């Protein structure tokens, strides 16, 4: 599977924001694997070396996994050999070597989701306070565990009620399903940075050292330069330096990290449920046996138009993307292509199409770029695509245009009904799955403009044009807001201004109005979310917000008629409740370009927070 998360390079020490990004990536990847596949996962840091097979009979990690008793197996954080009679407290450990599995209890997925959310929350809070995203996964993981250990039988992180450390009683009386079971590895078989490595060590984690000092510890433990790339075996250094893993026949074999079995990736039922919300009589879809060949056939069919716009734009303005709203790309369609088509083209030989795209055949096209470059060529492209599609295969594509694949062309106004097996992830407002509509990224609002909720003087504000939306909706919204402000006796602000001006106004507002534009949403909704503020999505016919299950905890939605009641509701709210809405932890994982692409990857495997809905009755309401 593709690696997802924040890209980090170079050598980075403990306490740095970059290393904290690595830790966040780690927890998110473990969560992703468990969520998508149902696999149990062994994670190991790069400085945790295997001297022998950690899964062999008689090795503590392997024996604990095979017992099937534990949801989480971890390494104690010990700088030296424990004293005789040492009692494991179960309140801390190293998150650089562990096993986590949802096979016994699917709530482990929720627990890791809560850990990632708390990491994101603390890092975003640090960025707002100090200008750096600080927050290490290890202490935060154990903070979450401590909350779970002290629930008193109430529902805690991961929806568990209790925990039970091996050899101890559970922290409360609850069902097996509500109890998270965990155990620590034997510290002598799996030591953490001891200056005198124990003879019985099978793995060695070079903790309590930084940078080059780690190499010295690994050499002392006999696990540095212990592998022969020529023979693919451990070098023969004698039993005092390196132990070899053997199979049942006594033949030396390399140690490997394994996962337990999970469900197949080509699951079609969720796809059918999604598409049948719009087309109830859609027939059963199948995953083609010639998936890779068919995908390449589609690429060949679309090749005359794939880089048509980029060539034209480069010739005209030395930029490969169209420009709009003061921004010249790359846009979400371009990023989807770069990430996923690029991932496919650079895959290893073992990777199949379904490993990346699940049950879908992907369609890659720069729809809006082509539409801007030449609308007639856009129509020709759609006609060629329609002819190449098979009626019993599930396809997926990303479209930014306000009116989806139709792109306001009367000639193809029925295209969504003609190809009901193409699932459209729509940023603009006409498709099966709402996704964020991004331009340039916005950083969290910093100290310069951000005010504490209790210090903000405006109930709400809107800084933007009063046109673009159908039926003069924005003008009506502005009038209703100003009229209701007089009734409530509160201050509001509507107008237009520079980036600094609208940032200042937004930072002084309890909530920010984000009315739809020509399409069912607007860039402004996601600018406000990226700033870390609370949006009010104002719609005309239906709301178009991504992550519908999450959005209600971070923002509001209403039509113009509902604005007076919503303004009163917000005015009556405790400022602390509004503050909690701004503390949401989903910014980097859901409302950045990379976060969205991660969510799309998860959606194709059935584990995303993106939600399917019925295609709207009209193109743009």
mmCIF file of C-alpha atoms in Angstrom, residues 379 406-414 619:
data_model
loop_
_atom_site.group_PDB
_atom_site.id
_atom_site.type_symbol
_atom_site.label_atom_id
_atom_site.label_comp_id
_atom_site.label_asym_id
_atom_site.label_seq_id
_atom_site.Cartn_x
_atom_site.Cartn_y
_atom_site.Cartn_z
ATOM 1 C CA UNK A 379 -17.243 17.176 -24.664
ATOM 2 C CA UNK A 406 -21.536 17.766 -16.711
ATOM 3 C CA UNK A 407 -19.392 20.910 -16.348
ATOM 4 C CA UNK A 408 -22.357 23.089 -17.337
ATOM 5 C CA UNK A 409 -22.486 21.599 -20.851
ATOM 6 C CA UNK A 410 -26.091 21.081 -21.952
ATOM 7 C CA UNK A 411 -24.931 18.520 -24.485
ATOM 8 C CA UNK A 412 -23.909 16.083 -21.702
ATOM 9 C CA UNK A 413 -26.433 17.056 -19.045
ATOM 10 C CA UNK A 414 -27.560 13.424 -18.607
ATOM 11 C CA UNK A 619 -26.643 20.304 -11.223
#
